[in-house]
PDB file of C-alpha atoms in Angstrom:
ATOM      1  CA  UNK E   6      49.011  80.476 128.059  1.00  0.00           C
ATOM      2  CA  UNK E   7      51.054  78.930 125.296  1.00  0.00           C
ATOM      3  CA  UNK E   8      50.950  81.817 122.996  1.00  0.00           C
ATOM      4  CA  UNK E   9      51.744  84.081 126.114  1.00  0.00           C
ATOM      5  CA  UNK E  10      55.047  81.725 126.232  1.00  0.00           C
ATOM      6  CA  UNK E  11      55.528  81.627 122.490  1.00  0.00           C
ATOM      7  CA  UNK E  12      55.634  85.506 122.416  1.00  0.00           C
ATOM      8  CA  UNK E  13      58.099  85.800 125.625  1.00  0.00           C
ATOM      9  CA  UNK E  14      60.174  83.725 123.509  1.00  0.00           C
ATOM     10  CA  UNK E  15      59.946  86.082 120.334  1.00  0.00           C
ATOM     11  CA  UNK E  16      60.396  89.113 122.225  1.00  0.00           C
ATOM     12  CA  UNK E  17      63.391  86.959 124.737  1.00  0.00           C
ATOM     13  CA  UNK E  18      65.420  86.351 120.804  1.00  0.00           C
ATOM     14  CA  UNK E  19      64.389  89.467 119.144  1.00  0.00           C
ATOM     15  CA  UNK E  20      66.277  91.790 121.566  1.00  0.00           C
ATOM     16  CA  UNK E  21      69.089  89.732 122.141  1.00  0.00           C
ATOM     17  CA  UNK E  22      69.147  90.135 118.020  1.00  0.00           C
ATOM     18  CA  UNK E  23      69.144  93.775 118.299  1.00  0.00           C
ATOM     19  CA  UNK E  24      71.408  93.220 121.640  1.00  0.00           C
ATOM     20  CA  UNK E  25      74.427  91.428 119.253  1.00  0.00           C
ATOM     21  CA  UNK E  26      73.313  94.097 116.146  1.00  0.00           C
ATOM     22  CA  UNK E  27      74.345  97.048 118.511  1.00  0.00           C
ATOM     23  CA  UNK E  28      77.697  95.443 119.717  1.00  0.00           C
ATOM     24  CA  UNK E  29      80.706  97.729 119.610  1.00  0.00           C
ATOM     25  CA  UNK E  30      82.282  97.025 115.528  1.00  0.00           C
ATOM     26  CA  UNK E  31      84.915  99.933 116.130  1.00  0.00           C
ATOM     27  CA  UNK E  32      87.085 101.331 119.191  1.00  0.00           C
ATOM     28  CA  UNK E  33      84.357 104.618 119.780  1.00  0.00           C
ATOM     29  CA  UNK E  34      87.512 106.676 121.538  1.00  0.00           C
ATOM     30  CA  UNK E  35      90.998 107.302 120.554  1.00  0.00           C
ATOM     31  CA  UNK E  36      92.752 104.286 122.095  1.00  0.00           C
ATOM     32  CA  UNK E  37      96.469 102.541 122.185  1.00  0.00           C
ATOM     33  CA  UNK E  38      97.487  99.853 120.528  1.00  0.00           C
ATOM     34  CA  UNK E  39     100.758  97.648 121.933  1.00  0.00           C
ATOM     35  CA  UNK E  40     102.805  94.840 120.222  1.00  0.00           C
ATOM     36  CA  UNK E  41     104.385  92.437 123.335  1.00  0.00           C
ATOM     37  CA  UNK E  42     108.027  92.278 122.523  1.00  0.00           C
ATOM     38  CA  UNK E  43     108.781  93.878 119.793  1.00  0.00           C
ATOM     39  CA  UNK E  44     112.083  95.399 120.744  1.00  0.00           C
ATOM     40  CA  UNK E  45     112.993  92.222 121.890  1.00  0.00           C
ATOM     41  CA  UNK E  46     116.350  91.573 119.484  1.00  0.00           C
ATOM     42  CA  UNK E  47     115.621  87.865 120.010  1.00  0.00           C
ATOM     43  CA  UNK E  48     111.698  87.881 119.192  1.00  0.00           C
ATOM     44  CA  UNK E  49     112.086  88.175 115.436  1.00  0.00           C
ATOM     45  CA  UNK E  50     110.861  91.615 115.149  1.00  0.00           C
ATOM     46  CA  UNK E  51     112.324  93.853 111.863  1.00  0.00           C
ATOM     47  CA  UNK E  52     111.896  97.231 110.698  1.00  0.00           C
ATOM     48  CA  UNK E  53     111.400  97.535 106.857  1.00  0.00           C
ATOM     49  CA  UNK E  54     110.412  99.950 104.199  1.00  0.00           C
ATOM     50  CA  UNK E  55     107.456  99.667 102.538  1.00  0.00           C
ATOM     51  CA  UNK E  56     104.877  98.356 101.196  1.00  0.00           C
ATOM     52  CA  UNK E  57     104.009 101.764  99.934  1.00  0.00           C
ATOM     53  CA  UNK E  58     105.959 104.862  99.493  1.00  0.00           C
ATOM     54  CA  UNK E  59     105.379 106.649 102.667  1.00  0.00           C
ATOM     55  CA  UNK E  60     105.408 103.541 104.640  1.00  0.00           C
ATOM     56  CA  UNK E  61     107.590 101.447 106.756  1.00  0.00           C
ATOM     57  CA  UNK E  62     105.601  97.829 107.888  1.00  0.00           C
ATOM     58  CA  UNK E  63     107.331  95.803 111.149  1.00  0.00           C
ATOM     59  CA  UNK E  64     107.652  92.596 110.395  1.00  0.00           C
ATOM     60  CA  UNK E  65     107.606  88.867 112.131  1.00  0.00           C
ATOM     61  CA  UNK E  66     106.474  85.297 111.476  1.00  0.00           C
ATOM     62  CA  UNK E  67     103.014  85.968 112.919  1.00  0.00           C
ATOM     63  CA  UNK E  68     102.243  89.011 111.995  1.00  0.00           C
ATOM     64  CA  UNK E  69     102.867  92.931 109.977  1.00  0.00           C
ATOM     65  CA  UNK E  70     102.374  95.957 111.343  1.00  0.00           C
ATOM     66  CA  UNK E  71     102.059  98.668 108.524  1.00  0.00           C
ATOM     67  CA  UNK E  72     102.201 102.532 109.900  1.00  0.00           C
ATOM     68  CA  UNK E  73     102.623 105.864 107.565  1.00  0.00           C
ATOM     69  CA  UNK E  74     106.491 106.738 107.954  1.00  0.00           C
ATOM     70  CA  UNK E  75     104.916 110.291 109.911  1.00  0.00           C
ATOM     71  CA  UNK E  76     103.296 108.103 112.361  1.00  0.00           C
ATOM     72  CA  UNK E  77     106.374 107.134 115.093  1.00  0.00           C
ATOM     73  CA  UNK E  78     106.154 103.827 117.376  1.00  0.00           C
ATOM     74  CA  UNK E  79     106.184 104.848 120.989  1.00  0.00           C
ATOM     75  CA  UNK E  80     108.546 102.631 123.201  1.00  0.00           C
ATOM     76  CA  UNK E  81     106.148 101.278 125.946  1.00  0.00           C
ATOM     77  CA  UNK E  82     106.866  99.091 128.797  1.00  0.00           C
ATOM     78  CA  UNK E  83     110.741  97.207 128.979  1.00  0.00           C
ATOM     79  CA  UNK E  84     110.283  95.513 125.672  1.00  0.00           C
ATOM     80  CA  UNK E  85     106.851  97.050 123.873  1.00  0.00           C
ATOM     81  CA  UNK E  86     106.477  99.304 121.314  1.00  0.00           C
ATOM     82  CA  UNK E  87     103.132 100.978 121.349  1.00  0.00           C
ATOM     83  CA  UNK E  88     100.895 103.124 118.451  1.00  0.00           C
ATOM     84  CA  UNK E  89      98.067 105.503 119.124  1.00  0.00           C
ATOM     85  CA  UNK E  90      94.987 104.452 117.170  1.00  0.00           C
ATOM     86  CA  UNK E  91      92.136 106.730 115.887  1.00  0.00           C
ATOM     87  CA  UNK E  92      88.031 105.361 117.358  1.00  0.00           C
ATOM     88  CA  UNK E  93      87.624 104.225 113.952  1.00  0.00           C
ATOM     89  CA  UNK E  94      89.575 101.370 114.764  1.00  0.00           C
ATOM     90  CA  UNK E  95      87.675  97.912 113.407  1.00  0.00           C
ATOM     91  CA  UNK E  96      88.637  94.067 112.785  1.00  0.00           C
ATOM     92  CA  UNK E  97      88.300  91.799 110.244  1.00  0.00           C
ATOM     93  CA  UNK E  98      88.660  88.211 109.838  1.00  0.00           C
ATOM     94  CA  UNK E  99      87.863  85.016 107.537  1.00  0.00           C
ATOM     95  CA  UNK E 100      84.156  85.016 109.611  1.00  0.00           C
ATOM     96  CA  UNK E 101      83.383  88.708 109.598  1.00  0.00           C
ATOM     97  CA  UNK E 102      83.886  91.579 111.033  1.00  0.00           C
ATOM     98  CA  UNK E 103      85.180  91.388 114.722  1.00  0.00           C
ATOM     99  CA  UNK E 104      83.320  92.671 117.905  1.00  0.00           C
ATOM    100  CA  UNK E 105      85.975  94.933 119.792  1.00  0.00           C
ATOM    101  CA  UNK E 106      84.620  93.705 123.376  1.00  0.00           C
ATOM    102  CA  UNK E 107      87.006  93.397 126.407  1.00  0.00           C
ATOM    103  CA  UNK E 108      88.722  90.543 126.633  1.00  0.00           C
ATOM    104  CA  UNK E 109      91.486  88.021 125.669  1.00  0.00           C
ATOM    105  CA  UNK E 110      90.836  86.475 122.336  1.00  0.00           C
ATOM    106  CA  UNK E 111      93.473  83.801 120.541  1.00  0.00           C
ATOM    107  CA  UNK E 112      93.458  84.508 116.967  1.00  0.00           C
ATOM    108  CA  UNK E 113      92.278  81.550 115.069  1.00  0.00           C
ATOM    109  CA  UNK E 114      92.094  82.420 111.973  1.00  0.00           C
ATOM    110  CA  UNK E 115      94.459  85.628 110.164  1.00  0.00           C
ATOM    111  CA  UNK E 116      92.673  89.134 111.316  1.00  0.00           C
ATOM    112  CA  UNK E 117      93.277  92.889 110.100  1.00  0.00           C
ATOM    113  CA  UNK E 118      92.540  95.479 112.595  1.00  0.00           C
ATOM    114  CA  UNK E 119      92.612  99.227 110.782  1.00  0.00           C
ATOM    115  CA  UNK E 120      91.617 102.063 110.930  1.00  0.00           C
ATOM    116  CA  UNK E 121      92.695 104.256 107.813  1.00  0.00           C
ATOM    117  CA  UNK E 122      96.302 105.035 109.037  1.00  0.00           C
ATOM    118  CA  UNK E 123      97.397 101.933 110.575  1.00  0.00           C
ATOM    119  CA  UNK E 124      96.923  98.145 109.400  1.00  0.00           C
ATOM    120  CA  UNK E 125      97.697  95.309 111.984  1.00  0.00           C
ATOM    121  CA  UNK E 126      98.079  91.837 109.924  1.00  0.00           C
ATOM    122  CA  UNK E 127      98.090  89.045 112.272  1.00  0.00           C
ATOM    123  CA  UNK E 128      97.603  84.957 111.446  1.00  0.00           C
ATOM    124  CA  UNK E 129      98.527  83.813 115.498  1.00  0.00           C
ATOM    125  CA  UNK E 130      98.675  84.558 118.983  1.00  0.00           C
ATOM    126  CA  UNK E 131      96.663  86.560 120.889  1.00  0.00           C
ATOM    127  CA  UNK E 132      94.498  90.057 120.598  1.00  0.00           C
ATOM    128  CA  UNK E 133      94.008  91.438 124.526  1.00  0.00           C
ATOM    129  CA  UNK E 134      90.894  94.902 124.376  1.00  0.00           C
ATOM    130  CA  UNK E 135      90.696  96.401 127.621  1.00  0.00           C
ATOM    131  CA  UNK E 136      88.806 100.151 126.938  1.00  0.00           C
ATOM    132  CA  UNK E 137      90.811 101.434 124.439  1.00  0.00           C
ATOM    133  CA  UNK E 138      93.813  99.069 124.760  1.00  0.00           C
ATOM    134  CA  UNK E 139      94.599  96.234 122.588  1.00  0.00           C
ATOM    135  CA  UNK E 140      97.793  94.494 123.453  1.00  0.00           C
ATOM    136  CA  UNK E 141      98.871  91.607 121.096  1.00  0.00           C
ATOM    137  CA  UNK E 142     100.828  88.730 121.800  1.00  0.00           C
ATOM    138  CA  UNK E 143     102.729  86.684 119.786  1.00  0.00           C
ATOM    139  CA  UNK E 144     102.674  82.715 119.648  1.00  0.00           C
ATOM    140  CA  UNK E 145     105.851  81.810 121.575  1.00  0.00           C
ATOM    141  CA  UNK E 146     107.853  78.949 120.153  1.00  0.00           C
ATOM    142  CA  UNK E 147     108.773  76.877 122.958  1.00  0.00           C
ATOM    143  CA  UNK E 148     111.891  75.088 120.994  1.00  0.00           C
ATOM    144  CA  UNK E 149     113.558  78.158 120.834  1.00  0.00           C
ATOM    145  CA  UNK E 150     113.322  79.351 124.243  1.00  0.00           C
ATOM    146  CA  UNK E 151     115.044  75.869 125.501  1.00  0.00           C
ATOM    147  CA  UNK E 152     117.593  75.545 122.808  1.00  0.00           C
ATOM    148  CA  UNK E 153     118.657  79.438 124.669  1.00  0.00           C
ATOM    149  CA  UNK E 154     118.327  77.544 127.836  1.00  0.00           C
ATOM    150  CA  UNK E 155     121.125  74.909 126.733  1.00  0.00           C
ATOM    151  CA  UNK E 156     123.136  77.424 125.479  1.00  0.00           C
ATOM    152  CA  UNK E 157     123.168  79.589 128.858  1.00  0.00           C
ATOM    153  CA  UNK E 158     124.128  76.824 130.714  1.00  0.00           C
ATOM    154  CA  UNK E 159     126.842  75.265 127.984  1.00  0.00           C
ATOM    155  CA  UNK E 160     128.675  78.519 128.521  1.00  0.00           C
ATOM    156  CA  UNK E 161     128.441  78.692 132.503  1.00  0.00           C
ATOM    157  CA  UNK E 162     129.543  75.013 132.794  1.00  0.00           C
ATOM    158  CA  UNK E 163     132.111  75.877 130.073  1.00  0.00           C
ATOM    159  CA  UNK E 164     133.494  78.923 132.340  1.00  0.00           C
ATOM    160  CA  UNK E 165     133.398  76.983 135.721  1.00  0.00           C
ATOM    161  CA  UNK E 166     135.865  74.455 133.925  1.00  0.00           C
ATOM    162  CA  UNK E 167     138.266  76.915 132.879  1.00  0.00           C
ATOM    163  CA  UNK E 168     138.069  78.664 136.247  1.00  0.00           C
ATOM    164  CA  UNK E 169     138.477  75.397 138.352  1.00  0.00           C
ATOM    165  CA  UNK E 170     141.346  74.702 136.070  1.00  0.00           C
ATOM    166  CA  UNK E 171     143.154  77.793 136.559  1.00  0.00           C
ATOM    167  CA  UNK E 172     142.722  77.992 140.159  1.00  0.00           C
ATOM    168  CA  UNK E 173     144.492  74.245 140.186  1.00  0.00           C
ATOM    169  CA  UNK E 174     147.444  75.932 137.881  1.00  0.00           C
ATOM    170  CA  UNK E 175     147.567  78.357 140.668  1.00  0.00           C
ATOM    171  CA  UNK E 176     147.770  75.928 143.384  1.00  0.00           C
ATOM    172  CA  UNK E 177     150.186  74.064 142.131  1.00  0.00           C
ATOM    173  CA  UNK E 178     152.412  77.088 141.258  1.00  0.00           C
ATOM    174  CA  UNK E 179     152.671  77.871 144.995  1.00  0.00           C
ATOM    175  CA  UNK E 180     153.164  74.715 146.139  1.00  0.00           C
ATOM    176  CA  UNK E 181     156.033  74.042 143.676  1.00  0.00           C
ATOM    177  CA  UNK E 182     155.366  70.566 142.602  1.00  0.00           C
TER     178      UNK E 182
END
């Protein structure tokens, strides 16, 4: 009885070994890969040449996205630009080599996703597979979006002023005091 239990056990781990062995290590199909914002002018996003001949990389605090200059960024969505990638598409990272399994995964530690034509550098935010999508998002910094905040509302409180002032001017022009 307790070897019978023993080898259920053996047999229980050894396929869930050969269960994480066969788990998908590239894309398997042509697939699309997005970057959230990056035609946003305010989201730090920037074009640049290099870091090859032949290549242009876009660049932000997070992140670099390195394509061959033949290879054209697709606008996708309001604000997205997106890429088709090849199904040789694979991760790496400080622990290994990444399993491309849907889901939302924050990136932890920095991670390269490549697959011979295109290089995706990330060290934050977030890497979204669904089939063969993978959207990434950037780490938002909230400081930013509130200092915009202040300003938006500086410049409405500074035009209801000027407009309250004028219509006063215009009161009192009528009225002839």
């Amino acid at each position: 009885m307790m070897w019978g239990a023993a080898l259920a056990v053996c047999l229980v781990m050894s396929g869930a070994l050969a269960m994480a062995d066969d788990a998908p290590r590239t894309l398997g199909r042509p697939g699309y890969l997005v970057i959230e914002a990056a035609r946003d002018s305010t989201a730090g996003f920037r074009w640049e040449s290099g870091p090859g001949p032949g290549h242009r990389s876009l660049v932000w605090d997070q992140g670099r996205l390195i394509l061959p200059d033949t290879l054209e960024a697709e606008n996708f969505a309001r604000r997205d630009i997106g890429i088709p990638c090849t199904a040789r598409l694979e991760g790496t990272g400080a622990s290994g080599r990444l399993v491309l399994r849907d889901g939302v995964y924050p990136v932890s530690e920095p991670v390269v996703l490549s697959d011979g034509r295109l290089e995706l550098q990330v060290s934050a935010g977030e890497l979204e597979f669904r089939g063969a999508g993978i959207r990434y998002r950037r780490t938002v910094d909230e400081t930013s979006e509130f200092r915009a905040g202040l300003l938006l509302l500086a410049g409405v409180t500074l035009m209801v002023i000027v407009l309250l002032r004028r219509a006063r001017l215009k009161a009192i022009e009528r009225t002839g005091i």
